[in-house]
PDB file of N, CA and C in Angstrom:
ATOM      1  N   MET K 270     -82.202 -65.072   4.999  1.00 62.00           N
ATOM      2  CA  MET K 270     -81.114 -65.776   4.340  1.00 62.00           C
ATOM      3  C   MET K 270     -81.651 -66.739   3.281  1.00 62.00           C
ATOM      4  N   ARG K 271     -82.803 -67.321   3.540  1.00 62.00           N
ATOM      5  CA  ARG K 271     -83.372 -68.235   2.538  1.00 62.00           C
ATOM      6  C   ARG K 271     -83.655 -67.508   1.236  1.00 62.00           C
ATOM      7  N   VAL K 272     -84.083 -66.263   1.334  1.00 66.00           N
ATOM      8  CA  VAL K 272     -84.396 -65.483   0.139  1.00 66.00           C
ATOM      9  C   VAL K 272     -83.153 -65.276  -0.709  1.00 66.00           C
ATOM     10  N   GLN K 273     -81.992 -65.171  -0.084  1.00 80.00           N
ATOM     11  CA  GLN K 273     -80.740 -64.936  -0.795  1.00 80.00           C
ATOM     12  C   GLN K 273     -80.086 -66.226  -1.263  1.00 80.00           C
ATOM     13  N   GLY K 274     -80.789 -67.351  -1.170  1.00 85.00           N
ATOM     14  CA  GLY K 274     -80.275 -68.605  -1.691  1.00 85.00           C
ATOM     15  C   GLY K 274     -79.480 -69.444  -0.710  1.00 85.00           C
ATOM     16  N   TYR K 275     -79.490 -69.084   0.571  1.00 90.00           N
ATOM     17  CA  TYR K 275     -78.795 -69.863   1.590  1.00 90.00           C
ATOM     18  C   TYR K 275     -79.724 -70.941   2.133  1.00 90.00           C
ATOM     19  N   GLU K 276     -79.174 -72.099   2.404  1.00 93.00           N
ATOM     20  CA  GLU K 276     -79.921 -73.179   3.033  1.00 93.00           C
ATOM     21  C   GLU K 276     -79.524 -73.221   4.505  1.00 93.00           C
ATOM     22  N   ILE K 277     -80.485 -73.089   5.399  1.00 93.00           N
ATOM     23  CA  ILE K 277     -80.203 -73.134   6.831  1.00 93.00           C
ATOM     24  C   ILE K 277     -80.004 -74.585   7.230  1.00 93.00           C
ATOM     25  N   LEU K 278     -78.802 -74.898   7.735  1.00 95.00           N
ATOM     26  CA  LEU K 278     -78.476 -76.259   8.140  1.00 95.00           C
ATOM     27  C   LEU K 278     -78.765 -76.489   9.616  1.00 95.00           C
ATOM     28  N   TRP K 279     -78.359 -75.539  10.473  1.00 95.00           N
ATOM     29  CA  TRP K 279     -78.558 -75.667  11.914  1.00 95.00           C
ATOM     30  C   TRP K 279     -78.843 -74.309  12.514  1.00 95.00           C
ATOM     31  N   GLN K 280     -79.620 -74.323  13.583  1.00 94.00           N
ATOM     32  CA  GLN K 280     -79.825 -73.152  14.425  1.00 94.00           C
ATOM     33  C   GLN K 280     -79.597 -73.596  15.859  1.00 94.00           C
ATOM     34  N   ASN K 281     -78.864 -72.772  16.619  1.00 94.00           N
ATOM     35  CA  ASN K 281     -78.558 -73.066  18.028  1.00 94.00           C
ATOM     36  C   ASN K 281     -77.909 -74.438  18.186  1.00 94.00           C
ATOM     37  N   LEU K 282     -76.888 -74.688  17.382  1.00 92.00           N
ATOM     38  CA  LEU K 282     -76.165 -75.961  17.399  1.00 92.00           C
ATOM     39  C   LEU K 282     -75.206 -75.993  18.581  1.00 92.00           C
ATOM     40  N   ARG K 283     -75.389 -76.944  19.497  1.00 92.00           N
ATOM     41  CA  ARG K 283     -74.523 -77.068  20.668  1.00 92.00           C
ATOM     42  C   ARG K 283     -73.384 -78.024  20.373  1.00 92.00           C
ATOM     43  N   LEU K 284     -72.165 -77.573  20.696  1.00 90.00           N
ATOM     44  CA  LEU K 284     -70.956 -78.381  20.548  1.00 90.00           C
ATOM     45  C   LEU K 284     -70.223 -78.329  21.880  1.00 90.00           C
ATOM     46  N   GLY K 285     -70.511 -79.275  22.752  1.00 93.00           N
ATOM     47  CA  GLY K 285     -69.937 -79.218  24.093  1.00 93.00           C
ATOM     48  C   GLY K 285     -70.482 -78.012  24.829  1.00 93.00           C
ATOM     49  N   ARG K 286     -69.584 -77.138  25.290  1.00 91.00           N
ATOM     50  CA  ARG K 286     -70.010 -75.912  25.975  1.00 91.00           C
ATOM     51  C   ARG K 286     -70.311 -74.776  25.008  1.00 91.00           C
ATOM     52  N   ASP K 287     -69.952 -74.934  23.756  1.00 89.00           N
ATOM     53  CA  ASP K 287     -70.123 -73.870  22.768  1.00 89.00           C
ATOM     54  C   ASP K 287     -71.439 -74.017  22.020  1.00 89.00           C
ATOM     55  N   GLU K 288     -71.872 -72.910  21.428  1.00 90.00           N
ATOM     56  CA  GLU K 288     -73.086 -72.928  20.634  1.00 90.00           C
ATOM     57  C   GLU K 288     -72.887 -72.049  19.403  1.00 90.00           C
ATOM     58  N   LEU K 289     -73.275 -72.564  18.250  1.00 90.00           N
ATOM     59  CA  LEU K 289     -73.281 -71.790  17.013  1.00 90.00           C
ATOM     60  C   LEU K 289     -74.720 -71.360  16.769  1.00 90.00           C
ATOM     61  N   ASP K 290     -74.932 -70.057  16.566  1.00 93.00           N
ATOM     62  CA  ASP K 290     -76.297 -69.561  16.425  1.00 93.00           C
ATOM     63  C   ASP K 290     -76.950 -70.030  15.131  1.00 93.00           C
ATOM     64  N   VAL K 291     -76.268 -69.849  14.014  1.00 93.00           N
ATOM     65  CA  VAL K 291     -76.830 -70.249  12.722  1.00 93.00           C
ATOM     66  C   VAL K 291     -75.701 -70.762  11.834  1.00 93.00           C
ATOM     67  N   VAL K 292     -75.929 -71.881  11.160  1.00 94.00           N
ATOM     68  CA  VAL K 292     -75.000 -72.406  10.161  1.00 94.00           C
ATOM     69  C   VAL K 292     -75.800 -72.558   8.871  1.00 94.00           C
ATOM     70  N   VAL K 293     -75.333 -71.883   7.817  1.00 95.00           N
ATOM     71  CA  VAL K 293     -76.026 -71.933   6.531  1.00 95.00           C
ATOM     72  C   VAL K 293     -75.059 -72.350   5.440  1.00 95.00           C
ATOM     73  N   ARG K 294     -75.615 -72.751   4.295  1.00 95.00           N
ATOM     74  CA  ARG K 294     -74.793 -73.159   3.153  1.00 95.00           C
ATOM     75  C   ARG K 294     -75.362 -72.522   1.897  1.00 95.00           C
ATOM     76  N   GLN K 295     -74.450 -72.096   1.037  1.00 92.00           N
ATOM     77  CA  GLN K 295     -74.813 -71.655  -0.307  1.00 92.00           C
ATOM     78  C   GLN K 295     -73.814 -72.316  -1.249  1.00 92.00           C
ATOM     79  N   GLY K 296     -74.261 -73.355  -1.929  1.00 92.00           N
ATOM     80  CA  GLY K 296     -73.357 -74.119  -2.783  1.00 92.00           C
ATOM     81  C   GLY K 296     -72.304 -74.810  -1.942  1.00 92.00           C
ATOM     82  N   ASP K 297     -71.034 -74.555  -2.245  1.00 94.00           N
ATOM     83  CA  ASP K 297     -69.921 -75.169  -1.518  1.00 94.00           C
ATOM     84  C   ASP K 297     -69.454 -74.342  -0.322  1.00 94.00           C
ATOM     85  N   VAL K 298     -70.124 -73.232  -0.042  1.00 94.00           N
ATOM     86  CA  VAL K 298     -69.685 -72.314   1.011  1.00 94.00           C
ATOM     87  C   VAL K 298     -70.540 -72.492   2.260  1.00 94.00           C
ATOM     88  N   LEU K 299     -69.866 -72.723   3.406  1.00 94.00           N
ATOM     89  CA  LEU K 299     -70.538 -72.756   4.706  1.00 94.00           C
ATOM     90  C   LEU K 299     -70.333 -71.415   5.396  1.00 94.00           C
ATOM     91  N   VAL K 300     -71.385 -70.910   6.033  1.00 93.00           N
ATOM     92  CA  VAL K 300     -71.312 -69.652   6.765  1.00 93.00           C
ATOM     93  C   VAL K 300     -71.796 -69.911   8.185  1.00 93.00           C
ATOM     94  N   VAL K 301     -70.977 -69.502   9.173  1.00 93.00           N
ATOM     95  CA  VAL K 301     -71.335 -69.636  10.586  1.00 93.00           C
ATOM     96  C   VAL K 301     -71.606 -68.236  11.116  1.00 93.00           C
ATOM     97  N   VAL K 302     -72.776 -68.062  11.752  1.00 87.00           N
ATOM     98  CA  VAL K 302     -73.196 -66.741  12.215  1.00 87.00           C
ATOM     99  C   VAL K 302     -73.313 -66.751  13.733  1.00 87.00           C
ATOM    100  N   GLU K 303     -72.650 -65.798  14.369  1.00 85.00           N
ATOM    101  CA  GLU K 303     -72.777 -65.578  15.810  1.00 85.00           C
ATOM    102  C   GLU K 303     -73.573 -64.294  15.992  1.00 85.00           C
ATOM    103  N   VAL K 304     -74.710 -64.378  16.649  1.00 82.00           N
ATOM    104  CA  VAL K 304     -75.572 -63.217  16.854  1.00 82.00           C
ATOM    105  C   VAL K 304     -75.293 -62.659  18.241  1.00 82.00           C
ATOM    106  N   ARG K 305     -75.020 -61.368  18.291  1.00 79.00           N
ATOM    107  CA  ARG K 305     -74.781 -60.713  19.581  1.00 79.00           C
ATOM    108  C   ARG K 305     -75.741 -59.544  19.706  1.00 79.00           C
ATOM    109  N   HIS K 306     -76.114 -59.270  20.928  1.00 76.00           N
ATOM    110  CA  HIS K 306     -77.035 -58.174  21.189  1.00 76.00           C
ATOM    111  C   HIS K 306     -76.553 -57.425  22.417  1.00 76.00           C
ATOM    112  N   ARG K 307     -76.515 -56.125  22.295  1.00 76.00           N
ATOM    113  CA  ARG K 307     -76.155 -55.297  23.446  1.00 76.00           C
ATOM    114  C   ARG K 307     -77.417 -54.657  23.989  1.00 76.00           C
ATOM    115  N   GLY K 308     -77.601 -54.801  25.258  1.00 76.00           N
ATOM    116  CA  GLY K 308     -78.734 -54.136  25.895  1.00 76.00           C
ATOM    117  C   GLY K 308     -78.427 -52.665  26.105  1.00 76.00           C
ATOM    118  N   GLU K 309     -79.456 -51.874  26.235  1.00 76.00           N
ATOM    119  CA  GLU K 309     -79.259 -50.449  26.490  1.00 76.00           C
ATOM    120  C   GLU K 309     -78.796 -50.253  27.926  1.00 76.00           C
ATOM    121  N   GLY K 310     -77.973 -49.231  28.109  1.00 62.00           N
ATOM    122  CA  GLY K 310     -77.611 -48.896  29.468  1.00 62.00           C
ATOM    123  C   GLY K 310     -76.206 -49.071  29.741  1.00 62.00           C
TER     124      GLY K 310
END
């Protein structure tokens, strides 16, 4: 994301019981990313 001009603001940000995986900014735009992974089987 840094290569594409995004500034990483937070990783694994805890808000009470919730967690945001990645929060980035590009100019005036904030992007919140939730990463999910499915195991095989």
